[in-house]
GROMACS .gro file of C-alpha atoms in nm:
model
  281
    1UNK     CA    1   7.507  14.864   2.152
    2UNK     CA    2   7.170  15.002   2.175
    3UNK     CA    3   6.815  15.055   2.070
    4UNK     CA    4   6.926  15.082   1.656
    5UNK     CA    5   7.203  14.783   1.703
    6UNK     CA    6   7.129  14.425   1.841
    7UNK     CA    7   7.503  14.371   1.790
    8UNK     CA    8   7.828  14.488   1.898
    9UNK     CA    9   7.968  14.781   1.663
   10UNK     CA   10   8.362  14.795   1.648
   11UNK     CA   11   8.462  15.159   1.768
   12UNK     CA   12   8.825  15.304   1.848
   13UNK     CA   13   8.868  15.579   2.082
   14UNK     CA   14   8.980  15.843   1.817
   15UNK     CA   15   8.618  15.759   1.653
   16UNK     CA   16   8.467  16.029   1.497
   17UNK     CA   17   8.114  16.036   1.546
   18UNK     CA   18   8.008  15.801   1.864
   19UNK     CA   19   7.604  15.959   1.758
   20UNK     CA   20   7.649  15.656   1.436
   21UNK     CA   21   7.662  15.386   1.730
   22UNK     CA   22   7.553  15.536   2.042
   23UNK     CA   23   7.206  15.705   2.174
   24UNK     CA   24   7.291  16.125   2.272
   25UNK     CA   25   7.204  16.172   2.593
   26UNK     CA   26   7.153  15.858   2.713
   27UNK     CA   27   7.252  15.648   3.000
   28UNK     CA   28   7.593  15.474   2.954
   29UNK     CA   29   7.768  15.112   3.089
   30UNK     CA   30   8.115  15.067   2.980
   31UNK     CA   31   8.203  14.736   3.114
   32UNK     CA   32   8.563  14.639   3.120
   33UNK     CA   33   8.624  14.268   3.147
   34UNK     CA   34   8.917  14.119   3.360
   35UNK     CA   35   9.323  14.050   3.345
   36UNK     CA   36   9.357  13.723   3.154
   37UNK     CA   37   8.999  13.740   3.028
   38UNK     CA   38   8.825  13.858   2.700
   39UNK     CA   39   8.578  14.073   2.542
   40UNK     CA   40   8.309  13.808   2.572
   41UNK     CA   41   8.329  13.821   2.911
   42UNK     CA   42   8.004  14.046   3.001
   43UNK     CA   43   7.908  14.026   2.617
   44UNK     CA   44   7.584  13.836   2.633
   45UNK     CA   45   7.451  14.011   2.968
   46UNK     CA   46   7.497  14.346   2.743
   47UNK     CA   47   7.310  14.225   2.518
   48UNK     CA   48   7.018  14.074   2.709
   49UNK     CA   49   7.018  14.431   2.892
   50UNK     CA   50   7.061  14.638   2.531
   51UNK     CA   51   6.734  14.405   2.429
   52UNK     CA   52   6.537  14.498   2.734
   53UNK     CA   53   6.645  14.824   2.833
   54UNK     CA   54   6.664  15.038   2.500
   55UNK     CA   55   6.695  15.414   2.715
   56UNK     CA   56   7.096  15.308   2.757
   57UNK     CA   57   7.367  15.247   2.587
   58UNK     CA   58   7.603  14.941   2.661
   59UNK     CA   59   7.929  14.908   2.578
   60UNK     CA   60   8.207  14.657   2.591
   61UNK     CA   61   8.567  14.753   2.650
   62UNK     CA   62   8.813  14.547   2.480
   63UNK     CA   63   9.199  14.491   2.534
   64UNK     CA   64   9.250  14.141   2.506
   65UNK     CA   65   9.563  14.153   2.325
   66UNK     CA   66   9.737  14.363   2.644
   67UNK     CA   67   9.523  14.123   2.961
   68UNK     CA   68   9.757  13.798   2.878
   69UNK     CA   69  10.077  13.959   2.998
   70UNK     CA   70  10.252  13.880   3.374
   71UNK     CA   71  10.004  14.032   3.651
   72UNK     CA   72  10.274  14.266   3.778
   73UNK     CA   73  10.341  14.437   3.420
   74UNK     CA   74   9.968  14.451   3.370
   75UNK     CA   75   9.921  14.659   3.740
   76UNK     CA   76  10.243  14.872   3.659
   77UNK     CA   77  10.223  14.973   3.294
   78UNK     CA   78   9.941  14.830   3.119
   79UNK     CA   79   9.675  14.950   3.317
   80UNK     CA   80   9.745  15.278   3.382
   81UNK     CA   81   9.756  15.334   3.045
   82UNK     CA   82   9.349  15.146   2.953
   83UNK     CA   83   9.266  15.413   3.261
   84UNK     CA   84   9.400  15.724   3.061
   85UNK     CA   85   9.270  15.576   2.755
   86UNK     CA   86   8.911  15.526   2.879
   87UNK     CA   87   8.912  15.854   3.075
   88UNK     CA   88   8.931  16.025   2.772
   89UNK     CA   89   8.690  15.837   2.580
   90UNK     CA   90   8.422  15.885   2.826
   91UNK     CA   91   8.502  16.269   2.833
   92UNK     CA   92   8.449  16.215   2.433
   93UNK     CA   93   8.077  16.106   2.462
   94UNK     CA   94   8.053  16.478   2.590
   95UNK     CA   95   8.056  16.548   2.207
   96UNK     CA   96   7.706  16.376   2.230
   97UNK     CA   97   7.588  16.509   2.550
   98UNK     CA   98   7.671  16.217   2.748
   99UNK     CA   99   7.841  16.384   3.036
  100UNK     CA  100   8.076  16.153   3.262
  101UNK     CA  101   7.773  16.166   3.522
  102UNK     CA  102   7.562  15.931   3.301
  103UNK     CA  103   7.880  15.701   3.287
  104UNK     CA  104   7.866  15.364   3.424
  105UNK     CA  105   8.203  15.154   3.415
  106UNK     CA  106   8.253  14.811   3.546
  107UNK     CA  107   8.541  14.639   3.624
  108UNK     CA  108   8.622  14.307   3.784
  109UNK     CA  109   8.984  14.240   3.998
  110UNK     CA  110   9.226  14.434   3.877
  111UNK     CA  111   9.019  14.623   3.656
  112UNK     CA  112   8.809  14.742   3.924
  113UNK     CA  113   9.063  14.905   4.054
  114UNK     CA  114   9.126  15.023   3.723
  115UNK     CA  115   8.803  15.185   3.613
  116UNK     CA  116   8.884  15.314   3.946
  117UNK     CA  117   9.176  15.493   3.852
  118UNK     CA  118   8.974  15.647   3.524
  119UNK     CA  119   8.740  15.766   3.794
  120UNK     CA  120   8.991  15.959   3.964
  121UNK     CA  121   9.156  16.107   3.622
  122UNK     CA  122   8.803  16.216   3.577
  123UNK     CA  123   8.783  16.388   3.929
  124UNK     CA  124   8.540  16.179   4.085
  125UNK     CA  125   8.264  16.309   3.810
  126UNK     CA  126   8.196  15.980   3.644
  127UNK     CA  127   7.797  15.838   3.770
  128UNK     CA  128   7.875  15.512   3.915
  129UNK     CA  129   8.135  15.252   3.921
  130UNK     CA  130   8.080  14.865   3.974
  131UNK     CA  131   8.382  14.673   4.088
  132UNK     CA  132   8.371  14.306   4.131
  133UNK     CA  133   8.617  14.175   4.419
  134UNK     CA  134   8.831  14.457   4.354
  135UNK     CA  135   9.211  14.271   4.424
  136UNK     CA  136   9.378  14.351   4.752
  137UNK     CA  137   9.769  14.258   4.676
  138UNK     CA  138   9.913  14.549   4.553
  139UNK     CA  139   9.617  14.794   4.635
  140UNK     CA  140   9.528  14.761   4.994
  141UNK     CA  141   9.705  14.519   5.126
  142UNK     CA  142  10.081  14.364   5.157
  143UNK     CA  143  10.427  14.502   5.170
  144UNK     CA  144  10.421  14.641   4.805
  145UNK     CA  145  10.093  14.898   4.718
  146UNK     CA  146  10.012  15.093   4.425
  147UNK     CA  147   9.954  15.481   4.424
  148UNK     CA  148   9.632  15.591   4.602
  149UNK     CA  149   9.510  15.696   4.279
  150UNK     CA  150   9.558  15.400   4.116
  151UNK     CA  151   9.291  15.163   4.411
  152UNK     CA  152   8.923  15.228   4.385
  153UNK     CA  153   8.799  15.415   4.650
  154UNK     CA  154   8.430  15.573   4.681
  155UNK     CA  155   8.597  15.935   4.594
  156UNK     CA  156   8.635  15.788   4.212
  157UNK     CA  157   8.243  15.831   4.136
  158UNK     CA  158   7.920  16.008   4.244
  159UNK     CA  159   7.847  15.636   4.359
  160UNK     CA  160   8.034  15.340   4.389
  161UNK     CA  161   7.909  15.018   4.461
  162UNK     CA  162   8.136  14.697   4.528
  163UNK     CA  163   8.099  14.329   4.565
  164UNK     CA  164   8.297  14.087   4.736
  165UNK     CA  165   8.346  13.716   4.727
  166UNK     CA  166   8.716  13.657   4.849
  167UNK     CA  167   8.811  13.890   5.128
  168UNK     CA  168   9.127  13.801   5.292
  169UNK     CA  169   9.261  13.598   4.983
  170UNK     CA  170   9.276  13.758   4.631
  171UNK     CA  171   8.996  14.013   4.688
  172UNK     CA  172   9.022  14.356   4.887
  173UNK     CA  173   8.940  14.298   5.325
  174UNK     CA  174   8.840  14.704   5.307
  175UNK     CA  175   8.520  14.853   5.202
  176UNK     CA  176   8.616  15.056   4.916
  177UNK     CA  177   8.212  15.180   4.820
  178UNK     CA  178   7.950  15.349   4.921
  179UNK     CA  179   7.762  15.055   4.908
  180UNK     CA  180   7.934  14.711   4.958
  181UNK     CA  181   7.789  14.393   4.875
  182UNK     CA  182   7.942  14.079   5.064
  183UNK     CA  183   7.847  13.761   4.873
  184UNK     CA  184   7.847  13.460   5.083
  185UNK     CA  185   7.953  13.682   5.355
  186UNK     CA  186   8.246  13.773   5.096
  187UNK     CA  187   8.424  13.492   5.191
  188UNK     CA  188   8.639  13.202   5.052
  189UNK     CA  189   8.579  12.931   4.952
  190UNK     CA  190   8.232  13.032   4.755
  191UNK     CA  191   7.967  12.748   4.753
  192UNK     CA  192   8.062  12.637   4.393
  193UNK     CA  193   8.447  12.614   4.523
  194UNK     CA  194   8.427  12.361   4.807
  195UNK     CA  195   8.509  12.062   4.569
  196UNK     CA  196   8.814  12.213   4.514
  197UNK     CA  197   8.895  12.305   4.851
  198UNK     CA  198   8.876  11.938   4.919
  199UNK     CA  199   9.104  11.883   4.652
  200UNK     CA  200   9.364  12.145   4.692
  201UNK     CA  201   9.353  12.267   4.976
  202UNK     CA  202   9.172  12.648   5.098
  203UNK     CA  203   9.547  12.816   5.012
  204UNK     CA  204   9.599  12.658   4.703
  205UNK     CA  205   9.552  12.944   4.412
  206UNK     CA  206   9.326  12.770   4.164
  207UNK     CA  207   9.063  12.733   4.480
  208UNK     CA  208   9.141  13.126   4.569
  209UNK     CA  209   9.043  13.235   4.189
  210UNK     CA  210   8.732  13.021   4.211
  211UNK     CA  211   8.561  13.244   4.476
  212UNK     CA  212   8.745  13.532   4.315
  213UNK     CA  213   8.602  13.504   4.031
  214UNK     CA  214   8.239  13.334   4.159
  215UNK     CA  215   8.146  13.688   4.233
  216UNK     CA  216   8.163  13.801   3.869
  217UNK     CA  217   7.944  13.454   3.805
  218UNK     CA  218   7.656  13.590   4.026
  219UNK     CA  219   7.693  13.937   3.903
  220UNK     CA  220   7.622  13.838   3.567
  221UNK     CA  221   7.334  13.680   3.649
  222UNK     CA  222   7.183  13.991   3.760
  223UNK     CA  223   7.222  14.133   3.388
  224UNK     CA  224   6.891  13.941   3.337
  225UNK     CA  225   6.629  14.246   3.279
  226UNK     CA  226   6.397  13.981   3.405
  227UNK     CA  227   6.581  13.948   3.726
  228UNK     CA  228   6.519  14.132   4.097
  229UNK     CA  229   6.788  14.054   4.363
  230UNK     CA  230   6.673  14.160   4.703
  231UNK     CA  231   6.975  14.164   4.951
  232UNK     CA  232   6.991  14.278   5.306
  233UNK     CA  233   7.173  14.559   5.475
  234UNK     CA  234   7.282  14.447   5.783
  235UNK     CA  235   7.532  14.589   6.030
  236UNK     CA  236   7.743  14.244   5.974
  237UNK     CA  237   7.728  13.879   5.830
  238UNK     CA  238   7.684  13.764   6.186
  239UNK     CA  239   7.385  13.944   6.256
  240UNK     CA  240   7.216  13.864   5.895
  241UNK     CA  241   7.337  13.477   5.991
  242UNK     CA  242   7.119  13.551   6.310
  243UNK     CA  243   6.857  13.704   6.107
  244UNK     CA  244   6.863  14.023   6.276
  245UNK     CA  245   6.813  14.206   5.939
  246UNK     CA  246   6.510  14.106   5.778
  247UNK     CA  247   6.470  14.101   5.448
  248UNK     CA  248   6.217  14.395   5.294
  249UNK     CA  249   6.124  14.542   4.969
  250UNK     CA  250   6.268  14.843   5.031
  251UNK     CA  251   6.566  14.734   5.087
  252UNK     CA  252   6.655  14.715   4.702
  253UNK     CA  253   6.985  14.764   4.638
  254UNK     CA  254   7.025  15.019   4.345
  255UNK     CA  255   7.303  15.219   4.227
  256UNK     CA  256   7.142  15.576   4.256
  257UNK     CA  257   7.313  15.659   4.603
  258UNK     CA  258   6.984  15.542   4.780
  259UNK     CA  259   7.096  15.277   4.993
  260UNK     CA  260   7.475  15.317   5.093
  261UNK     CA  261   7.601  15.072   5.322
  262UNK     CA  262   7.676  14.719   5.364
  263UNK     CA  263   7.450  14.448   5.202
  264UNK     CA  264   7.473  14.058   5.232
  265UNK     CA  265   7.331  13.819   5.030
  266UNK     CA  266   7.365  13.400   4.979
  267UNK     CA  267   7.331  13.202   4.710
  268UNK     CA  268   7.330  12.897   4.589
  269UNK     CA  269   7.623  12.672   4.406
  270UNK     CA  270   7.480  12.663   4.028
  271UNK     CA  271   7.310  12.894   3.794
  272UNK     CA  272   7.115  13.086   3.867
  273UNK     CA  273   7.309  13.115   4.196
  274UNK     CA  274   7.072  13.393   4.382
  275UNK     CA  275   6.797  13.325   4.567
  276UNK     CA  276   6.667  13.698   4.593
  277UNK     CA  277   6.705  13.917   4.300
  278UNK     CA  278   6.785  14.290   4.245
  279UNK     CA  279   6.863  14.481   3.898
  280UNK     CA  280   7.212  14.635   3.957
  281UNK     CA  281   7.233  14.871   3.660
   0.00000   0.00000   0.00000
């Protein structure tokens, strides 16, 4: 999607000529939407941002038909193979002098961790990566991990830049970016879980994938054009609690390798959910 499409054209990864759909030498945001979700996922942000922003091209990797099978099958087979898959289409936009540095991918749980691994089968060279609460069982934490090369980790891009929203629970308790954004402090239950906390219980899963997956919520909301989240980097949540780390205008975040470090923002329970506003792509 881009400046000559307002919609979505259908491509494979053994397309011929990406110049019919894409922009040469342009910017470009693969986003890859989550195990058990679907292409829809981050549709409509792309397209608010492919409205607004006509210098890039957005895309939207879909597998839906492979992100319904059991969670350990997906981590062991499935998504090793989307990684290869996608590696090699974004060394195929060379063709149209997109090199891997003007590559953004996005991923969310799991598949942060697997646009991770595409970064490493790409050496690192890919622009940026976005992961959203990258998982932590079976990548950084518990008895049974994957392959270093398989976990994001700020080697698999020039810059990496990760949220958090359930540290501890379903999402990762180690930085894994150069820049790490801790929503809420990164902590569970989110604001828009704490009804079901009551309910179920803080341990019980459904409440877990609520703040797992309230990160994604607020991250689309930033895929706005019209929207400028200002968060604060702050040695730790404690200390931004305090308000030892004022908030200033030049403390944007971006994703250009300006501002590495840790970042912490609140927001609220419903849309629009952030009270300052930042433009993360």
């Amino acid at each position: 999607m881009n400046q000559k499409s307002q919609k979505f054209c259908l491509t494979s990864s053994d397309f011929g000529d990406f110049s019919e759909v894409l922009q040469k030498n342009r910017s470009t945001v693969l986003f890859v939407h989550g195990w058990l979700q679907n292409k829809l996922q981050f549709a409509e942000g792309a397209k608010r941002l492919a409205s607004a922003m006509t210098e890039r091209n957005y895309c939207v990797v879909d597998f839906e038909t492979l992100a319904t099978v059991e969670l350990q099958l997906f981590i062991n087979q499935i998504s090793p193979r989307i990684a290869t898959y996608l590696a090699a289409f974004v060394q195929s936009l060379g063709a149209i002098d997109i090199p891997p540095e003007q590559v953004t991918l996005v991923g969310e749980g799991v598949t942060a961790h697997l646009v991770g691994h595409s970064g490493y089968i790409l050496a690192g060279h890919l622009g940026s990566i976005i992961g959203l609460d990258p998982l932590g069982p079976f990548y950084t934490v518990g008895p049974i991990l994957q392959r270093p090369r398989f976990a994001l980790d700020a080697s698999d891009a020039l810059f990496v830049q990760v949220w958090y929203s359930s540290i501890g629970q379903l999402g990762s308790p180690i930085p894994l970016g150069h820049q790490n954004i801790y929503v809420n402090g990164g902590l569970h239950p989110q604001p828009s879980c704490t009804y079901l906390t009551k309910v179920f219980g803080a341990r019980n899963l459904l409440t877990q994938l609520c703040s797992h997956y309230f990160v994604v919520e607020v991250f689309k909301a930033t895929l706005d054009p019209t929207t400028d989240l200002f968060a604060t980097k702050c040695h730790s949540y404690k200390h931004f609690l305090a308000g030892r780390c004022p908030i200033l205008p030049r403390t944007r975040v971006t994703n250009d390798g300006t501002d590495a470090g840790n970042f912490y923002l609140q927001t609220s329970r419903k849309p629009p959910y952030l009270k300052h506003y930042f433009a993360t792509i």
